[in-house]
Each structure stands twice: as structure tokens, then as C-alpha cells.
CSV table of C-alpha atoms in Angstrom, one decimal:
chain,number,residue,atom,x,y,z
A,7,MET,CA,147.9,30.9,125.6
A,8,LYS,CA,145.6,28.4,124.0
A,9,VAL,CA,143.1,29.7,121.4
A,10,GLU,CA,140.2,28.2,123.3
A,11,ASP,CA,141.3,29.9,126.5
A,12,PHE,CA,141.7,33.3,124.8
A,13,ASP,CA,138.2,33.0,123.3
A,14,MET,CA,136.8,32.0,126.7
A,15,PHE,CA,138.5,35.0,128.4
A,16,CYS,CA,137.2,37.4,125.7
A,17,THR,CA,133.7,36.1,125.9
A,18,LEU,CA,133.7,36.4,129.7
A,19,LEU,CA,135.0,39.9,129.6
A,20,ARG,CA,132.6,41.0,126.9
A,21,GLN,CA,129.6,39.7,128.9
A,22,ARG,CA,130.7,41.3,132.1
A,23,SER,CA,132.0,44.6,131.0
A,24,GLY,CA,131.3,45.2,127.2
A,25,LEU,CA,135.1,45.1,126.6
A,26,VAL,CA,135.9,43.7,123.1
A,27,LEU,CA,139.3,42.2,122.6
A,28,THR,CA,140.7,41.2,119.2
A,29,LYS,CA,143.4,38.6,118.7
A,30,ASP,CA,146.1,41.3,118.3
A,31,LYS,CA,145.4,42.2,121.9
A,32,ALA,CA,146.4,38.9,123.3
A,33,TYR,CA,149.5,40.5,124.8
A,34,LEU,CA,147.3,42.9,126.8
A,35,LEU,CA,145.2,40.0,128.1
A,36,GLU,CA,148.4,38.2,129.3
A,37,SER,CA,149.9,41.2,130.9
A,38,ARG,CA,146.7,42.1,132.8
A,39,LEU,CA,145.7,38.6,133.8
A,40,MET,CA,149.0,37.2,134.9
A,41,PRO,CA,149.0,39.2,138.2
A,42,VAL,CA,145.5,37.9,138.8
A,43,ALA,CA,146.7,34.3,138.4
A,44,ARG,CA,149.5,35.0,140.8
A,45,LYS,CA,147.1,36.5,143.4
A,46,TRP,CA,145.1,33.3,143.2
A,47,ASN,CA,148.2,31.1,143.5
A,48,LEU,CA,147.8,29.8,140.0
A,49,LYS,CA,150.9,29.1,137.9
A,50,GLY,CA,149.7,30.8,134.7
A,51,LEU,CA,146.9,31.5,132.3
A,52,ASP,CA,146.3,27.8,131.7
A,53,GLU,CA,145.5,27.2,135.3
A,54,LEU,CA,143.5,30.5,135.4
A,55,ALA,CA,141.4,29.3,132.5
A,56,ALA,CA,140.8,26.0,134.2
A,57,ALA,CA,139.8,27.7,137.4
A,58,VAL,CA,137.3,29.9,135.6
A,59,ARG,CA,135.7,26.8,134.0
A,60,THR,CA,135.5,24.7,137.1
A,61,ARG,CA,135.0,27.2,140.0
A,62,ARG,CA,133.1,30.1,138.5
A,63,ASP,CA,134.2,31.9,141.6
A,64,GLU,CA,132.6,35.4,141.5
A,65,ALA,CA,135.6,37.0,143.3
A,66,LEU,CA,137.9,35.6,140.8
A,67,LEU,CA,135.8,36.7,137.9
A,68,ARG,CA,135.6,40.2,139.5
A,69,ASP,CA,139.4,40.4,139.8
A,70,MET,CA,139.8,39.5,136.2
A,71,THR,CA,137.2,42.0,135.0
A,72,GLU,CA,138.7,44.8,137.1
A,73,ALA,CA,142.2,44.0,135.9
A,74,MET,CA,141.1,44.3,132.2
A,75,THR,CA,139.0,47.4,132.6
A,76,THR,CA,141.2,49.6,134.8
A,77,ASN,CA,142.5,52.5,132.7
A,78,GLU,CA,144.8,55.3,133.7
A,79,SER,CA,143.6,58.8,133.9
A,80,SER,CA,145.0,62.3,134.6
A,81,PHE,CA,143.8,65.6,136.0
A,82,PHE,CA,142.3,67.9,133.4
A,83,ARG,CA,142.9,65.3,130.8
A,84,ASP,CA,143.2,66.8,127.3
A,85,GLN,CA,142.3,70.2,128.8
A,86,LYS,CA,140.0,71.2,126.0
A,87,PRO,CA,136.9,69.5,127.4
A,88,PHE,CA,137.3,71.5,130.7
A,89,ASP,CA,137.8,74.7,128.8
A,90,GLN,CA,134.5,73.9,126.9
A,91,PHE,CA,132.8,73.2,130.2
A,92,LYS,CA,133.9,76.6,131.6
A,93,SER,CA,133.2,78.7,128.6
A,94,VAL,CA,130.3,76.9,126.8
A,95,VAL,CA,128.5,74.4,129.0
A,96,LEU,CA,128.5,76.1,132.4
A,97,PRO,CA,127.2,79.5,131.1
A,98,THR,CA,124.4,77.7,129.3
A,99,MET,CA,123.5,75.7,132.4
A,100,LEU,CA,123.5,78.8,134.6
A,101,GLN,CA,121.1,80.5,132.3
A,102,ALA,CA,118.8,77.5,131.7
A,103,ARG,CA,118.8,76.4,135.4
A,104,ALA,CA,118.4,79.9,136.9
A,105,ALA,CA,115.1,78.9,138.6
A,106,LYS,CA,116.2,75.8,140.4
A,107,ARG,CA,119.9,76.6,140.6
A,108,GLN,CA,120.9,73.0,140.5
A,109,VAL,CA,123.0,71.0,138.1
A,110,ARG,CA,123.8,67.2,138.1
A,111,ILE,CA,126.9,65.9,136.4
A,112,TRP,CA,127.8,62.3,135.8
A,113,SER,CA,131.4,61.2,135.3
A,114,ALA,CA,131.0,57.7,133.8
A,115,ALA,CA,133.9,55.2,134.0
A,116,CYS,CA,135.8,57.7,136.3
A,117,SER,CA,138.7,55.4,137.0
A,118,SER,CA,140.7,56.8,140.0
A,119,GLY,CA,138.8,60.0,140.2
A,120,GLN,CA,140.9,62.6,138.4
A,121,GLU,CA,138.1,63.7,136.0
A,122,PRO,CA,135.4,64.4,138.6
A,123,TYR,CA,137.9,66.0,140.9
A,124,SER,CA,139.1,68.2,138.1
A,125,LEU,CA,135.4,69.3,137.6
A,126,ALA,CA,135.1,69.9,141.4
A,127,MET,CA,138.2,72.1,141.3
A,128,LEU,CA,137.0,74.0,138.2
A,129,LEU,CA,133.7,74.7,139.9
A,130,ASN,CA,135.4,75.8,143.1
A,131,GLU,CA,137.5,78.3,141.1
A,132,GLU,CA,134.4,80.0,139.8
A,133,GLY,CA,133.8,81.2,143.4
A,134,THR,CA,131.0,83.7,144.0
A,135,LYS,CA,129.6,83.3,140.5
A,136,LEU,CA,128.1,80.0,141.7
A,137,ALA,CA,127.0,81.1,145.2
A,138,GLY,CA,123.6,79.6,146.0
A,139,TRP,CA,124.0,76.9,143.3
A,140,ARG,CA,124.2,73.2,144.0
A,141,PHE,CA,126.4,71.1,141.7
A,142,GLU,CA,126.0,67.4,142.3
A,143,ILE,CA,128.9,65.3,140.8
A,144,VAL,CA,128.2,61.6,140.6
A,145,ALA,CA,131.2,59.4,139.6
A,146,THR,CA,131.0,55.7,138.7
A,147,ASP,CA,133.3,52.9,137.7
A,148,LEU,CA,133.1,49.2,137.2
A,149,SER,CA,136.1,48.7,139.5
A,150,GLY,CA,135.6,48.7,143.2
A,151,GLU,CA,139.3,49.1,143.7
A,152,MET,CA,139.3,52.3,141.6
A,153,ILE,CA,136.3,53.7,143.4
A,154,THR,CA,138.1,53.1,146.7
A,155,LYS,CA,141.2,54.9,145.4
A,156,ALA,CA,139.1,57.8,144.1
A,157,ARG,CA,137.2,58.2,147.4
A,158,ASN,CA,140.5,58.3,149.3
A,159,GLY,CA,141.8,61.0,146.9
A,160,ILE,CA,145.5,60.0,147.4
A,161,TYR,CA,147.8,60.3,144.4
A,162,THR,CA,151.5,59.7,143.7
A,163,GLN,CA,153.8,62.5,142.7
A,164,PHE,CA,153.7,61.2,139.1
A,165,GLU,CA,149.9,61.4,139.1
A,166,VAL,CA,149.6,64.9,140.4
A,167,GLN,CA,152.3,66.1,137.9
A,168,ARG,CA,150.1,64.9,135.0
A,169,GLY,CA,147.8,67.8,134.0
A,170,LEU,CA,147.4,69.4,137.5
A,171,PRO,CA,148.5,73.1,137.7
A,172,ILE,CA,151.0,73.7,140.5
A,173,THR,CA,148.6,76.3,141.9
A,174,HIS,CA,145.9,73.7,142.3
A,175,LEU,CA,148.3,71.2,143.9
A,176,VAL,CA,149.2,73.8,146.6
A,177,LYS,CA,145.6,75.0,147.0
A,178,TYR,CA,143.7,71.7,147.1
A,179,PHE,CA,146.2,69.0,148.2
A,180,LYS,CA,148.2,68.2,151.3
A,181,GLN,CA,151.3,66.0,151.3
A,182,VAL,CA,151.0,62.6,153.0
A,183,GLY,CA,154.3,60.9,153.1
A,184,ASP,CA,155.5,60.7,149.5
A,185,LYS,CA,152.0,61.1,148.2
A,186,TRP,CA,149.4,63.9,147.9
A,187,GLN,CA,145.8,63.8,149.2
A,188,LEU,CA,143.0,66.0,148.0
A,189,ASN,CA,141.4,68.2,150.7
A,190,GLN,CA,138.3,66.7,152.4
A,191,ASP,CA,136.0,69.5,151.2
A,192,LEU,CA,136.7,68.7,147.6
A,193,ARG,CA,136.4,65.0,148.1
A,194,ASP,CA,133.0,65.6,149.7
A,195,ARG,CA,131.8,67.2,146.5
A,196,VAL,CA,131.9,64.0,144.5
A,197,GLN,CA,129.6,61.0,145.1
A,198,TYR,CA,131.2,57.7,144.1
A,199,ARG,CA,129.4,54.6,143.2
A,200,GLU,CA,130.5,51.2,141.8
A,201,PHE,CA,128.5,50.8,138.6
A,202,ASN,CA,128.5,48.8,135.4
A,203,LEU,CA,127.5,50.8,132.2
A,204,LEU,CA,125.8,47.7,130.8
A,205,ASN,CA,123.3,47.8,133.6
A,206,ASP,CA,120.0,49.8,133.8
A,207,LEU,CA,121.0,53.4,134.1
A,208,SER,CA,117.7,54.7,135.5
A,209,PRO,CA,118.6,54.3,139.2
A,210,LEU,CA,121.2,57.0,138.7
A,211,GLY,CA,118.5,59.6,138.0
A,212,GLN,CA,118.6,62.4,135.4
A,213,PHE,CA,121.7,64.4,134.5
A,214,ASP,CA,122.3,67.8,132.9
A,215,VAL,CA,125.9,66.8,131.8
A,216,ILE,CA,127.4,63.4,131.2
A,217,PHE,CA,131.1,62.8,130.8
A,218,CYS,CA,131.7,59.4,129.1
A,219,ARG,CA,135.1,60.1,127.5
A,220,ASN,CA,137.4,57.4,126.1
A,221,VAL,CA,135.0,54.6,127.1
A,222,LEU,CA,133.0,53.6,124.0
A,223,ILE,CA,136.2,52.9,122.1
A,224,TYR,CA,136.4,49.6,124.0
A,225,PHE,CA,132.9,48.5,122.9
A,226,ASP,CA,131.6,46.9,119.7
A,227,GLN,CA,129.0,48.8,117.7
A,228,PRO,CA,125.9,47.2,119.3
A,229,THR,CA,127.2,47.8,122.8
A,230,LYS,CA,128.0,51.4,122.0
A,231,ALA,CA,124.5,51.9,120.6
A,232,LYS,CA,123.0,50.3,123.7
A,233,VAL,CA,124.9,52.5,126.1
A,234,LEU,CA,124.2,55.7,124.1
A,235,GLU,CA,120.5,54.9,123.9
A,236,ALA,CA,120.4,54.4,127.7
A,237,MET,CA,122.3,57.6,128.3
A,238,SER,CA,119.8,59.5,126.1
A,239,ARG,CA,117.0,58.5,128.4
A,240,ILE,CA,118.7,59.9,131.5
A,241,LEU,CA,120.1,63.1,130.0
A,242,ALA,CA,118.0,66.3,130.4
A,243,PRO,CA,116.3,67.5,127.1
A,244,ASP,CA,118.8,70.3,126.9
A,245,GLY,CA,121.7,68.4,128.4
A,246,VAL,CA,125.2,67.8,127.1
A,247,LEU,CA,127.1,64.6,126.5
A,248,TYR,CA,130.9,64.5,126.4
A,249,LEU,CA,132.7,61.8,124.4
A,250,GLY,CA,136.4,61.4,123.8
A,251,GLY,CA,138.1,63.1,120.9
A,252,ALA,CA,138.4,59.9,118.9
A,253,GLU,CA,134.7,58.9,119.6
A,254,THR,CA,131.5,59.8,117.7
A,255,VAL,CA,127.8,59.0,117.6
A,256,LEU,CA,127.7,59.1,113.9
A,257,GLY,CA,126.6,55.8,112.4
A,258,ILE,CA,125.9,54.4,115.9
A,259,THR,CA,122.8,56.2,117.1
A,260,GLU,CA,120.4,58.9,116.0
A,261,ARG,CA,119.6,59.9,119.6
A,262,PHE,CA,122.4,62.4,119.7
A,263,LYS,CA,123.8,65.0,117.4
A,264,PRO,CA,127.2,66.9,117.5
A,265,MET,CA,127.1,70.3,119.0
A,266,GLU,CA,128.0,72.8,116.3
A,267,GLY,CA,131.5,74.1,116.6
A,268,GLN,CA,132.3,72.0,119.8
A,269,ARG,CA,134.2,68.9,119.1
A,270,GLY,CA,133.4,66.0,121.5
A,271,LEU,CA,130.2,67.6,122.8
A,272,TYR,CA,126.8,66.2,121.8
A,273,THR,CA,123.2,67.1,122.5
A,274,LEU,CA,120.0,65.1,122.1
A,275,ALA,CA,118.6,65.1,118.6
A,276,GLY,CA,115.8,67.6,118.4
A,277,ALA,CA,117.2,69.8,121.3
A,278,PRO,CA,116.4,73.5,120.6
A,279,ALA,CA,119.3,75.4,119.1
A,280,ARG,CA,118.9,78.2,121.6
A,281,ALA,CA,119.9,75.8,124.4
A,282,LEU,CA,123.3,75.3,122.8
A,283,ALA,CA,124.5,78.9,122.7
């Protein structure tokens, strides 16, 4: 790949998605964009670069962006965040929201839906404890293809084997050919929207809990700060932000602070300590 083509691809992807690629990731660019080139009947990345420069076809640019930003996921990924949700976040919300009995959760960059569906299953398992409560789960992703897959709730045997307890597979899924589809009632508990994190977040409304795990690692510092600043404006004053285990707000923004004793959980700076119990 020509240096000028690599630089052009990187600039384009950064502008459209916030994704930052260094030169040592050229192999990733090639492996993800070659299928796009073939789809558009182009012989290779040279022709793809030429097509981008001459056509500026939005459909082509969209295919390239989605190819580079699609990341794999798994049910109950890393498990600890879901344990924290059940034992720390949920009890806090039930106490703080006792009057209105409503909680809004955002799963940002949800990929193919495993994270929001894991939350839906977790809430369903709480049963009568949540009777009379409304939990609204909004899940967004830049990729329209991933949003469609998530809405359909159909997963391969390999995908359901990754993190999903066998009891949940039997309880919440039905077999469709050689794949598994999540039951309709669970799929109905998640609202999916195609959405770019670099856009204005205010149309999404306010949330009590935001899951934005393993997303910021792909952004540079200014973009991380911009996204976190925007999220701070739509998070409830006593709300909770989830980041990935390798991510942090330290040195990036002063809008959030780590939740004491809870790795990966953050609250708004200045939030009362009693709301974090």
C-alpha cells in the first residue's frame, strides 16, 4: 500500500468515526478493506484509494467505515461489569429511583448486541424484585449492518458459547437451523439505533447508566475528551459510566471520577458520595 493511500485512508476513517490508526496497523487496514474493494469490483487497495478520491461515493465510504469499526463482542463479556451492575449499580438505582421507578441504560458501540441483551437477561433474572419498574435499554452502533444483526438476535453456535450460561441459552433462545435466535420478548426490551459517537448526543436523552466499554481505546486523546465531555452532559447527576478495564478518565477529563473500590465504574465529579453506596 502506498504511503499516501494509507494516510488518506487513516484521515478519512478518523474524520468519520474517530478511529486512529498508526502505521503498525497497516495490516489491519489491508485485511479489513480488501473485502470492501472486492465488493465494489476493485482489484485492490490502489483502485479503492483511487475510487475514494474520484467518486466520493457515500455508500463506498460507509462500507469502508463499517469494515474498520466493526468489533467482535460476546455475551456477559468480562463478567465483572455485570456482577457490578447486579450487586452495586442496580441496588443504588432502585433506591435512588424509587419514586419514578424508571431507569434508562445506554449501550454505546453495542456491536452485534451481546452487551445490551446480556443486560436484558440479567434484569429478567431479577424477576419480581423489579415488578412495576421500567428499564429502558438503548443500544447504538456506527454500523448499520451490526444494528440489523443485533435487532434480529440471531447468533452462531460459536457466539452463544462465548460467555452465555447454558441455562440462559435454553431459557432465552430457540434454535433456527444451525443458529440460535433470542426470544422476541427479550429482543423487544432493547431499542437499537444507528448512531455515531462523534455526533451530538443530546437527541438520545438523559441516561442513568452508560456502558461505553472498549471504545475509547481506538480514539486519540482529544477525541476521548470530546466523547467523555458529551457523555457527562447526558448522564444523570448520580449516574454511572462504565468503561473497559484498560480504559480510564484520568488525564483525559475532569468531568468524571473513578468510583471508589469499583474498577471500570465512574461517576460525575462532584456527585454525592451517598449515591455511590
